[in-house]
XYZ file of N, CA, C and O in Angstrom:
832
model
N 99.644 111.888 104.149
C 100.697 110.941 103.795
C 100.508 110.476 102.364
O 99.422 110.155 101.946
N 101.582 110.426 101.641
C 101.523 110.014 100.248
C 101.298 108.520 100.144
O 101.699 107.738 100.990
N 100.629 108.129 99.082
C 100.349 106.715 98.844
C 101.646 105.992 98.529
O 102.479 106.481 97.775
N 101.859 104.826 99.127
C 103.084 104.064 98.910
C 102.732 102.839 98.103
O 101.864 102.071 98.470
N 103.399 102.656 97.011
C 103.174 101.476 96.185
C 103.938 100.294 96.765
O 104.958 100.456 97.407
N 103.458 99.067 96.541
C 104.165 97.895 97.068
C 105.604 97.867 96.586
O 105.893 98.110 95.428
N 106.508 97.566 97.499
C 107.928 97.470 97.146
C 108.260 96.021 96.901
O 107.992 95.164 97.723
N 108.875 95.703 95.793
C 109.237 94.328 95.445
C 110.751 94.232 95.362
O 111.392 94.981 94.649
N 111.307 93.318 96.093
C 112.745 93.160 96.098
C 113.173 92.261 94.948
O 112.458 91.339 94.574
N 114.377 92.451 94.428
C 114.816 91.679 93.263
C 115.339 90.294 93.586
O 115.758 89.589 92.704
N 115.357 89.883 94.872
C 116.007 88.633 95.232
C 115.185 87.404 94.937
O 115.667 86.289 95.062
N 113.936 87.527 94.573
C 113.135 86.355 94.293
C 111.827 86.741 93.662
O 111.265 87.774 93.996
N 111.306 85.953 92.735
C 110.067 86.306 92.052
C 108.868 86.171 92.963
O 108.794 85.266 93.774
N 107.933 87.110 92.843
C 106.663 87.041 93.537
C 105.564 87.382 92.545
O 105.721 88.303 91.749
N 104.463 86.661 92.570
C 103.392 86.949 91.631
C 102.784 88.311 91.908
O 102.467 88.631 93.046
N 102.598 89.130 90.874
C 102.060 90.472 91.037
C 100.561 90.438 90.847
O 100.047 89.856 89.912
N 99.842 91.089 91.755
C 98.393 91.170 91.656
C 97.990 92.390 90.877
O 98.797 93.277 90.605
N 96.698 92.500 90.537
C 96.237 93.623 89.747
C 96.168 94.919 90.520
O 96.084 95.990 89.932
N 96.208 94.878 91.850
C 96.150 96.104 92.631
C 96.763 95.856 93.983
O 96.980 94.727 94.389
N 97.058 96.952 94.729
C 97.645 96.796 96.050
C 96.693 96.055 96.964
O 97.086 95.168 97.704
N 95.382 96.416 96.944
C 94.444 95.754 97.826
C 94.389 94.264 97.541
O 94.371 93.435 98.444
N 94.360 93.881 96.258
C 94.335 92.467 95.896
C 95.605 91.773 96.353
O 95.576 90.661 96.865
N 96.757 92.437 96.161
C 98.037 91.834 96.554
C 98.095 91.624 98.050
O 98.519 90.579 98.532
N 97.656 92.634 98.824
C 97.683 92.512 100.270
C 96.746 91.411 100.725
O 97.082 90.581 101.563
N 95.538 91.369 100.158
C 94.588 90.320 100.518
C 95.183 88.949 100.232
O 95.049 88.024 101.030
N 95.881 88.825 99.090
C 96.504 87.555 98.752
C 97.544 87.141 99.759
O 97.652 85.968 100.123
N 98.322 88.099 100.262
C 99.333 87.779 101.258
C 98.689 87.312 102.547
O 99.158 86.380 103.187
N 97.601 87.970 102.961
C 96.961 87.590 104.205
C 96.293 86.227 104.081
O 96.308 85.432 105.012
N 95.701 85.941 102.934
C 95.119 84.620 102.716
C 96.210 83.569 102.715
O 96.074 82.490 103.286
N 97.339 83.882 102.069
C 98.474 82.969 102.031
C 98.961 82.645 103.430
O 99.449 81.545 103.690
N 98.796 83.594 104.356
C 99.330 83.415 105.703
C 98.556 82.401 106.527
O 99.024 81.971 107.571
N 97.373 81.996 106.108
C 96.586 81.054 106.887
C 97.228 79.674 106.837
O 97.571 79.190 105.786
N 97.394 79.035 107.987
C 97.840 77.650 107.981
C 99.131 77.450 108.730
O 99.499 78.229 109.589
N 99.857 76.422 108.355
C 101.051 76.021 109.073
C 102.253 76.852 108.679
O 102.438 77.183 107.531
N 103.072 77.164 109.658
C 104.249 77.992 109.432
C 105.296 77.248 108.621
O 105.673 76.136 108.938
N 105.749 77.862 107.554
C 106.820 77.304 106.751
C 108.153 77.699 107.359
O 108.374 78.856 107.631
N 109.037 76.763 107.559
C 110.296 77.053 108.220
C 111.382 77.310 107.203
O 112.222 76.468 106.960
N 111.379 78.474 106.592
C 112.511 78.977 105.847
C 112.994 78.008 104.795
O 114.171 77.753 104.680
N 112.137 77.383 104.059
C 112.556 76.370 103.140
C 112.087 75.040 103.642
O 112.099 74.080 102.929
N 111.655 75.043 104.920
C 110.613 74.207 105.430
C 111.032 73.011 106.252
O 111.921 72.272 105.927
N 110.313 72.870 107.345
C 110.390 71.625 108.110
C 109.195 70.756 107.799
O 109.084 69.653 108.305
N 108.277 71.274 106.953
C 107.090 70.520 106.575
C 106.910 70.636 105.069
O 105.944 71.163 104.571
N 107.853 70.120 104.343
C 107.904 70.344 102.905
C 106.664 69.865 102.167
O 106.220 70.495 101.218
N 106.095 68.748 102.580
C 104.994 68.194 101.825
C 103.742 69.055 101.903
O 102.918 69.061 100.997
N 103.605 69.853 102.968
C 102.405 70.645 103.118
C 102.550 72.068 102.645
O 101.629 72.850 102.767
N 103.693 72.435 102.099
C 103.933 73.824 101.725
C 103.591 74.080 100.274
O 103.892 73.294 99.404
N 102.977 75.237 100.025
C 102.737 75.634 98.638
C 104.006 76.223 98.062
O 104.881 76.693 98.787
N 104.127 76.225 96.745
C 105.306 76.813 96.102
C 105.393 78.285 96.422
O 106.482 78.842 96.559
N 104.247 78.947 96.568
C 104.254 80.386 96.839
C 104.806 80.676 98.219
O 105.560 81.615 98.423
N 104.443 79.838 99.200
C 104.960 80.046 100.545
C 106.465 79.851 100.579
O 107.193 80.607 101.222
N 106.957 78.830 99.873
C 108.394 78.605 99.824
C 109.091 79.756 99.122
O 110.170 80.181 99.523
N 108.480 80.299 98.098
C 109.064 81.433 97.394
C 109.186 82.643 98.282
O 110.138 83.406 98.186
N 108.218 82.826 99.188
C 108.275 83.967 100.098
C 109.480 83.871 101.012
O 110.070 84.872 101.385
N 109.867 82.649 101.375
C 111.014 82.484 102.245
C 112.313 82.767 101.511
O 113.308 83.150 102.105
N 112.309 82.579 100.194
C 113.533 82.757 99.417
C 113.724 84.208 98.979
O 114.822 84.732 98.986
N 112.652 84.867 98.563
C 112.736 86.250 98.133
C 112.115 87.143 99.178
O 112.076 86.838 100.341
N 111.590 88.295 98.745
C 110.944 89.168 99.699
C 109.908 90.022 99.001
O 110.101 90.450 97.875
N 108.799 90.239 99.688
C 107.770 91.118 99.181
C 107.285 91.963 100.334
O 106.926 91.449 101.387
N 107.285 93.276 100.153
C 106.905 94.190 101.210
C 105.647 94.937 100.804
O 105.551 95.406 99.668
N 104.700 95.038 101.718
C 103.427 95.681 101.421
C 103.066 96.701 102.496
O 103.243 96.449 103.684
N 102.527 97.830 102.041
C 101.973 98.846 102.929
C 100.449 98.782 102.821
O 99.914 98.655 101.727
N 99.758 98.843 103.961
C 98.302 98.779 103.978
C 97.731 100.141 104.337
O 98.142 100.745 105.335
N 96.792 100.616 103.550
C 96.111 101.861 103.877
C 95.313 101.688 105.172
O 94.861 100.582 105.492
N 95.128 102.761 105.951
C 94.447 102.640 107.256
C 93.110 101.911 107.202
O 92.781 101.151 108.109
N 92.345 102.094 106.152
C 91.050 101.439 106.067
C 91.123 99.946 105.826
O 90.113 99.241 105.964
N 92.306 99.431 105.489
C 92.474 98.004 105.182
C 93.225 97.245 106.274
O 93.646 96.116 106.062
N 93.407 97.861 107.428
C 94.239 97.265 108.471
C 93.438 96.443 109.474
O 92.313 96.780 109.812
N 94.066 95.366 109.941
C 93.455 94.488 110.938
C 94.140 94.694 112.283
O 95.360 94.868 112.360
N 93.352 94.666 113.344
C 93.893 94.811 114.682
C 94.723 93.589 115.042
O 94.324 92.452 114.764
N 95.872 93.816 115.641
C 96.746 92.707 116.020
C 96.115 91.884 117.141
O 95.667 92.450 118.142
N 96.057 90.578 116.991
C 95.534 89.738 118.083
C 96.442 89.800 119.300
O 97.535 90.380 119.263
N 95.983 89.187 120.381
C 96.788 89.135 121.602
C 98.149 88.512 121.308
O 98.246 87.485 120.643
N 99.197 89.162 121.793
C 100.550 88.664 121.582
C 101.358 88.929 122.843
O 101.641 90.079 123.177
N 101.698 87.873 123.542
C 102.495 88.017 124.753
C 103.284 86.733 124.990
O 102.970 85.681 124.439
N 104.332 86.866 125.783
C 105.160 85.705 126.063
C 106.367 86.089 126.893
O 106.448 87.193 127.433
N 107.313 85.163 126.976
C 108.538 85.364 127.750
C 109.711 85.493 126.798
O 109.848 84.706 125.861
N 110.556 86.485 127.023
C 111.682 86.735 126.130
C 112.823 85.758 126.397
O 112.817 84.995 127.369
N 113.798 85.806 125.521
C 114.990 84.969 125.683
C 115.721 85.270 126.988
O 116.464 84.428 127.495
N 115.501 86.467 127.537
C 116.143 86.848 128.796
C 115.235 86.631 129.993
O 115.556 87.043 131.118
N 114.077 85.992 129.764
C 113.200 85.650 130.873
C 112.238 86.739 131.305
O 111.596 86.617 132.356
N 112.105 87.792 130.515
C 111.197 88.883 130.849
C 109.847 88.679 130.178
O 109.766 88.193 129.043
N 108.768 89.060 130.879
C 107.432 88.959 130.290
C 107.186 90.176 129.404
O 107.541 91.303 129.761
N 106.596 89.953 128.237
C 106.269 91.049 127.331
C 104.861 90.845 126.797
O 104.447 89.714 126.509
N 104.125 91.941 126.684
C 102.752 91.910 126.186
C 102.595 93.045 125.192
O 102.855 94.211 125.517
N 102.188 92.711 123.946
C 102.072 93.719 122.907
C 101.068 94.802 123.289
O 101.170 95.944 122.826
N 100.120 94.478 124.165
C 99.111 95.463 124.572
C 99.750 96.664 125.267
O 99.242 97.788 125.169
N 100.868 96.437 125.957
C 101.540 97.529 126.666
C 102.255 98.482 125.718
O 102.703 99.553 126.134
N 102.359 98.105 124.440
C 103.042 98.935 123.454
C 102.076 99.774 122.626
O 102.505 100.506 121.725
N 100.778 99.655 122.909
C 99.785 100.433 122.173
C 100.102 101.923 122.321
O 100.414 102.405 123.394
N 100.027 102.651 121.235
C 100.396 104.063 121.226
C 101.747 104.297 120.574
O 102.089 105.430 120.240
N 102.521 103.218 120.384
C 103.817 103.294 119.709
C 103.759 102.510 118.399
O 102.965 101.566 118.257
N 104.603 102.873 117.462
C 104.804 102.050 116.274
C 105.699 100.885 116.687
O 106.733 101.081 117.335
N 105.301 99.668 116.344
C 106.033 98.475 116.761
C 106.386 97.641 115.534
O 105.536 97.365 114.693
N 107.642 97.250 115.436
C 108.109 96.368 114.375
C 108.306 94.977 114.975
O 109.063 94.811 115.934
N 107.600 93.998 114.437
C 107.673 92.624 114.936
C 108.326 91.753 113.868
O 107.869 91.711 112.727
N 109.393 91.065 114.253
C 110.124 90.212 113.314
C 110.096 88.763 113.789
O 110.493 88.463 114.911
N 109.606 87.870 112.926
C 109.584 86.437 113.216
C 110.854 85.822 112.630
O 111.114 85.945 111.427
N 111.655 85.149 113.466
C 112.963 84.692 113.022
C 113.358 83.397 113.741
O 112.712 82.959 114.676
N 114.474 82.820 113.290
C 115.084 81.677 113.951
C 116.564 81.656 113.614
O 116.970 82.026 112.511
N 117.379 81.221 114.546
C 118.826 81.210 114.307
C 119.206 80.207 113.220
O 120.263 80.306 112.613
N 118.339 79.231 112.954
C 118.569 78.195 111.950
C 118.237 78.661 110.532
O 118.465 77.931 109.572
N 117.708 79.857 110.413
C 117.158 80.357 109.153
C 118.178 81.224 108.418
O 118.544 82.297 108.889
N 118.642 80.753 107.245
C 119.643 81.499 106.480
C 119.160 82.893 106.070
O 119.912 83.872 106.201
N 117.929 83.066 105.568
C 117.465 84.421 105.253
C 117.406 85.331 106.476
O 117.565 86.548 106.353
N 117.176 84.748 107.669
C 117.179 85.556 108.892
C 118.578 86.102 109.167
O 118.739 87.246 109.613
N 119.582 85.294 108.910
C 120.958 85.769 109.083
C 121.273 86.860 108.070
O 121.998 87.812 108.368
N 120.713 86.724 106.882
C 120.939 87.724 105.842
C 120.350 89.075 106.228
O 120.956 90.127 105.998
N 119.156 89.066 106.831
C 118.486 90.328 107.130
C 118.837 90.903 108.502
O 118.514 92.053 108.796
N 119.495 90.121 109.364
C 119.786 90.584 110.728
C 120.527 91.918 110.761
O 120.153 92.812 111.540
N 121.589 92.129 109.951
C 122.251 93.444 109.971
C 121.320 94.571 109.530
O 121.448 95.713 110.007
N 120.378 94.276 108.627
C 119.426 95.287 108.165
C 118.466 95.663 109.300
O 118.150 96.838 109.501
N 117.998 94.664 110.043
C 117.108 94.927 111.166
C 117.815 95.708 112.267
O 117.237 96.613 112.871
N 119.066 95.340 112.537
C 119.824 96.071 113.551
C 119.941 97.541 113.179
O 119.738 98.435 114.017
N 120.219 97.816 111.910
C 120.336 99.191 111.452
C 119.002 99.923 111.544
O 118.940 101.088 111.961
N 117.925 99.235 111.170
C 116.593 99.837 111.280
C 116.285 100.203 112.725
O 115.763 101.294 113.006
N 116.589 99.302 113.645
C 116.327 99.577 115.055
C 117.171 100.750 115.553
O 116.669 101.633 116.260
N 118.435 100.770 115.178
C 119.318 101.844 115.624
C 118.845 103.211 115.128
O 118.957 104.215 115.841
N 118.311 103.248 113.914
C 117.901 104.518 113.319
C 116.517 104.978 113.771
O 116.244 106.179 113.816
N 115.627 104.029 114.081
C 114.240 104.409 114.358
C 113.837 104.326 115.828
O 112.891 105.010 116.237
N 114.513 103.534 116.639
C 114.166 103.468 118.052
C 114.290 104.822 118.751
O 113.461 105.155 119.598
N 115.294 105.668 118.403
C 115.354 107.003 119.013
C 114.135 107.863 118.672
O 113.855 108.847 119.362
N 113.391 107.491 117.623
C 112.185 108.225 117.230
C 110.937 107.640 117.885
O 109.819 108.057 117.588
N 111.115 106.663 118.770
C 109.984 106.080 119.474
C 109.455 104.799 118.882
O 108.459 104.249 119.368
N 110.087 104.278 117.830
C 109.674 103.009 117.237
C 110.233 101.869 118.100
O 111.401 101.894 118.495
N 109.399 100.890 118.388
C 109.825 99.767 119.228
C 109.939 98.496 118.391
O 109.152 98.281 117.462
N 110.916 97.674 118.720
C 111.155 96.422 118.003
C 110.937 95.237 118.939
O 111.295 95.273 120.118
N 110.355 94.177 118.381
C 110.133 92.953 119.134
C 110.320 91.768 118.198
O 109.710 91.703 117.127
N 111.160 90.823 118.588
C 111.343 89.616 117.808
C 110.491 88.485 118.348
O 110.055 88.503 119.502
N 110.213 87.501 117.498
C 109.595 86.248 117.928
C 110.488 85.133 117.401
O 110.550 84.878 116.199
N 111.205 84.492 118.302
C 112.164 83.446 117.943
C 111.459 82.096 117.982
O 111.021 81.640 119.040
N 111.343 81.452 116.816
C 110.554 80.224 116.741
C 111.428 79.003 116.453
O 112.484 79.095 115.830
N 110.934 77.844 116.934
C 111.563 76.551 116.656
C 113.073 76.585 116.849
O 113.839 76.193 115.980
N 113.471 77.081 117.977
C 114.886 77.341 118.232
C 115.237 76.838 119.621
O 114.375 76.410 120.386
N 116.519 76.873 119.960
C 116.922 76.655 121.345
C 117.609 77.920 121.835
O 118.169 78.689 121.043
N 117.554 78.167 123.136
C 118.004 79.447 123.680
C 119.490 79.697 123.436
O 119.900 80.824 123.179
N 120.286 78.650 123.527
C 121.726 78.838 123.341
C 122.032 79.370 121.946
O 122.773 80.340 121.775
N 121.438 78.740 120.929
C 121.661 79.172 119.552
C 121.063 80.548 119.303
O 121.660 81.388 118.616
N 119.885 80.806 119.865
C 119.217 82.086 119.658
C 120.005 83.236 120.283
O 120.172 84.301 119.681
N 120.496 83.026 121.495
C 121.272 84.083 122.158
C 122.595 84.323 121.434
O 123.071 85.466 121.342
N 123.207 83.260 120.912
C 124.436 83.413 120.138
C 124.157 84.222 118.873
O 124.971 85.075 118.472
N 123.020 83.977 118.240
C 122.607 84.738 117.056
C 122.516 86.224 117.392
O 123.032 87.084 116.664
N 121.855 86.542 118.502
C 121.701 87.948 118.895
C 123.051 88.599 119.182
O 123.291 89.747 118.786
N 123.929 87.881 119.841
C 125.262 88.426 120.125
C 126.037 88.651 118.833
O 126.663 89.713 118.649
N 126.026 87.681 117.963
C 126.805 87.762 116.725
C 126.370 88.915 115.830
O 127.197 89.526 115.144
N 125.065 89.201 115.825
C 124.548 90.245 114.942
C 124.233 91.552 115.672
O 123.732 92.499 115.063
N 124.531 91.604 116.952
C 124.341 92.850 117.698
C 122.886 93.239 117.867
O 122.557 94.440 117.910
N 121.986 92.245 117.988
C 120.563 92.519 118.187
C 120.323 92.787 119.669
O 120.580 91.918 120.514
N 119.811 93.965 119.987
C 119.627 94.339 121.392
C 118.164 94.409 121.818
O 117.880 94.462 123.014
N 117.225 94.429 120.872
C 115.819 94.491 121.265
C 115.363 93.087 121.689
O 115.961 92.078 121.312
N 114.304 92.990 122.500
C 113.879 91.689 123.028
C 113.211 90.811 121.984
O 112.664 91.301 120.988
N 113.253 89.506 122.228
C 112.552 88.535 121.388
C 111.807 87.552 122.275
O 112.369 87.005 123.230
N 110.532 87.327 121.954
C 109.763 86.294 122.635
C 110.316 84.931 122.207
O 110.533 84.681 121.024
N 110.567 84.074 123.184
C 111.054 82.730 122.889
C 109.850 81.824 122.655
O 109.033 81.603 123.546
N 109.735 81.310 121.433
C 108.545 80.575 121.007
C 108.964 79.263 120.337
O 108.780 79.082 119.131
N 109.552 78.321 121.108
C 110.115 77.109 120.494
C 109.103 76.220 119.793
O 109.455 75.517 118.842
N 107.840 76.248 120.232
C 106.842 75.374 119.607
C 105.922 76.113 118.643
O 104.986 75.526 118.086
N 106.171 77.411 118.433
C 105.400 78.168 117.469
C 104.008 78.571 117.914
O 103.207 79.047 117.108
N 103.688 78.436 119.194
C 102.345 78.764 119.656
C 102.054 80.262 119.625
O 100.930 80.686 119.380
N 103.067 81.071 119.878
C 102.856 82.516 119.888
C 102.436 83.019 118.523
O 101.475 83.783 118.394
N 103.136 82.601 117.468
C 102.809 83.102 116.135
C 101.485 82.558 115.630
O 100.791 83.234 114.856
N 101.078 81.364 116.061
C 99.782 80.865 115.611
C 98.650 81.676 116.215
O 97.530 81.653 115.709
N 98.937 82.438 117.264
C 97.935 83.324 117.842
C 97.546 84.459 116.916
O 96.532 85.127 117.131
N 98.347 84.695 115.876
C 98.003 85.720 114.902
C 96.818 85.306 114.029
O 96.264 86.109 113.304
N 96.449 84.014 114.085
C 95.333 83.490 113.307
C 95.500 83.825 111.827
O 96.429 83.379 111.193
N 94.578 84.634 111.263
C 94.651 84.862 109.810
C 95.883 85.650 109.391
O 96.229 85.689 108.218
N 96.592 86.267 110.344
C 97.803 86.997 110.009
C 99.061 86.187 110.307
O 100.164 86.688 110.161
N 98.886 84.931 110.720
C 100.045 84.121 111.082
C 100.976 83.945 109.889
O 100.536 83.664 108.782
N 102.294 84.119 110.097
C 103.236 83.976 108.994
C 103.407 82.533 108.570
O 103.333 81.625 109.388
N 103.637 82.315 107.282
C 103.960 80.982 106.787
C 105.395 80.917 106.294
O 105.843 79.859 105.866
N 106.089 82.033 106.313
C 107.488 82.058 105.888
C 108.316 82.717 106.980
O 107.837 83.556 107.730
N 109.549 82.289 107.071
C 110.493 82.874 108.016
C 111.679 83.384 107.215
O 112.234 82.619 106.416
N 112.047 84.662 107.356
C 111.466 85.647 108.273
C 110.221 86.332 107.717
O 110.043 86.412 106.501
N 109.395 86.818 108.622
C 108.281 87.706 108.298
C 108.339 88.874 109.274
O 108.602 88.670 110.460
N 108.093 90.079 108.768
C 108.151 91.279 109.604
C 106.858 92.065 109.457
O 106.357 92.253 108.347
N 106.318 92.511 110.594
C 105.116 93.339 110.627
C 105.455 94.715 111.183
O 106.308 94.840 112.076
N 104.759 95.736 110.703
C 104.810 97.057 111.327
C 103.417 97.360 111.853
O 102.447 97.371 111.083
N 103.300 97.582 113.155
C 102.022 97.929 113.758
C 101.940 99.437 113.922
O 102.908 100.077 114.350
N 100.790 100.008 113.581
C 100.623 101.443 113.779
C 100.324 101.734 115.250
O 100.289 100.822 116.092
N 100.103 102.996 115.579
C 99.934 103.390 116.978
C 98.636 102.897 117.584
O 98.464 102.928 118.802
N 97.732 102.412 116.748
C 96.485 101.829 117.238
C 96.574 100.314 117.359
O 95.589 99.650 117.670
N 97.748 99.764 117.074
C 97.942 98.327 117.194
C 97.484 97.531 116.000
O 97.315 96.310 116.082
N 97.311 98.199 114.853
C 96.880 97.510 113.640
C 98.082 97.216 112.741
O 99.062 97.956 112.745
N 97.987 96.149 111.955
C 99.060 95.806 111.034
C 99.031 96.800 109.866
O 98.103 96.801 109.060
N 100.050 97.637 109.784
C 100.119 98.678 108.757
C 100.999 98.287 107.587
O 100.876 98.853 106.496
N 101.893 97.330 107.794
C 102.788 96.890 106.725
C 103.348 95.536 107.109
O 103.393 95.173 108.285
N 103.769 94.784 106.100
C 104.422 93.517 106.368
C 105.414 93.206 105.264
O 105.294 93.696 104.138
N 106.415 92.422 105.628
C 107.425 91.980 104.676
C 107.591 90.484 104.833
O 107.798 89.985 105.941
N 107.461 89.752 103.736
C 107.667 88.310 103.743
C 109.010 88.024 103.093
O 109.241 88.385 101.950
N 109.910 87.399 103.837
C 111.257 87.173 103.347
C 112.206 88.224 103.903
O 111.803 89.147 104.606
N 113.486 88.102 103.612
C 114.491 89.022 104.168
C 114.317 90.436 103.627
O 114.349 90.662 102.427
N 114.133 91.381 104.544
C 113.961 92.777 104.143
C 115.307 93.485 104.045
O 116.345 92.948 104.445
N 115.278 94.712 103.503
C 116.471 95.554 103.463
C 116.163 96.886 104.127
O 115.014 97.342 104.123
N 117.191 97.480 104.692
C 117.029 98.787 105.330
C 116.516 99.817 104.332
O 115.585 100.575 104.618
N 117.096 99.829 103.164
C 116.754 100.841 102.154
C 115.278 100.820 101.790
O 114.647 101.873 101.663
N 114.707 99.636 101.661
C 113.321 99.531 101.229
C 112.321 99.609 102.371
O 111.187 100.045 102.172
N 112.715 99.175 103.566
C 111.749 99.118 104.663
C 111.771 100.355 105.547
O 110.760 100.674 106.185
N 112.876 101.075 105.585
C 112.964 102.269 106.424
C 111.905 103.312 106.059
O 111.247 103.872 106.956
N 111.664 103.615 104.772
C 110.620 104.598 104.434
C 109.225 104.164 104.889
O 108.404 105.010 105.258
N 108.952 102.868 104.880
C 107.654 102.384 105.333
C 107.485 102.657 106.825
O 106.447 103.163 107.273
N 108.499 102.337 107.615
C 108.430 102.571 109.048
C 108.250 104.059 109.342
O 107.436 104.462 110.183
N 108.997 104.894 108.626
C 108.911 106.333 108.859
C 107.512 106.860 108.522
O 106.975 107.712 109.243
N 106.934 106.375 107.451
C 105.596 106.842 107.077
C 104.542 106.428 108.100
O 103.639 107.197 108.428
N 104.648 105.207 108.611
C 103.712 104.760 109.647
C 103.910 105.590 110.906
O 102.945 105.978 111.580
N 105.158 105.891 111.246
C 105.456 106.671 112.447
C 104.917 108.097 112.333
O 104.580 108.731 113.350
N 104.813 108.629 111.121
C 104.324 109.998 110.943
C 102.800 110.099 110.995
O 102.252 111.194 111.095
N 102.130 108.952 110.926
C 100.671 108.978 110.952
C 100.152 109.447 112.307
O 100.759 109.167 113.353
N 99.024 110.124 112.289
C 98.385 110.515 113.537
C 97.498 109.371 114.038
O 96.815 108.736 113.242
N 97.513 109.115 115.354
C 96.706 108.017 115.901
C 95.214 108.222 115.607
O 94.746 109.341 115.524
């Protein structure tokens, strides 16, 4: 597999590191702490960098030697079904942290729907984590944007804090897990189909 350089979207400035490894490490360090709600429900505790991640977008690919195993992730979906990330081991899984109240989430929803439509037939699985939301608004969001993959309902944010050092501080945040259940790529802020589709395809082509 060819080396993929970090993709930077033009919608918002992000500080550039001296190397991919440094940039990725910076993102993971940035992720420690309290979740920033898309421009924030906890403004006083947010760093400017975390707020910037919610406004723009930065996408990173991690080489296999730099990947961390995904912590336990399970819960109940908006439709009342139990889901456990452990049962998805062996598949590439795209995890999107979102909320119906989040303007950037609405911006990226059509992009995610397109990504799912194009890659799910290839065996890629999608899972949302709906945070700080109510079911009525969340289900309306899914209907309006044609989202058909399941989402864990996480109104108090406990599910995402289970990610520990990988916990997102910006909404939306998207992870791509490789077939071994490790975080192979992540996007902070609203992603685009054009920029994120090649990342998913490259992870899917990797051998377990």
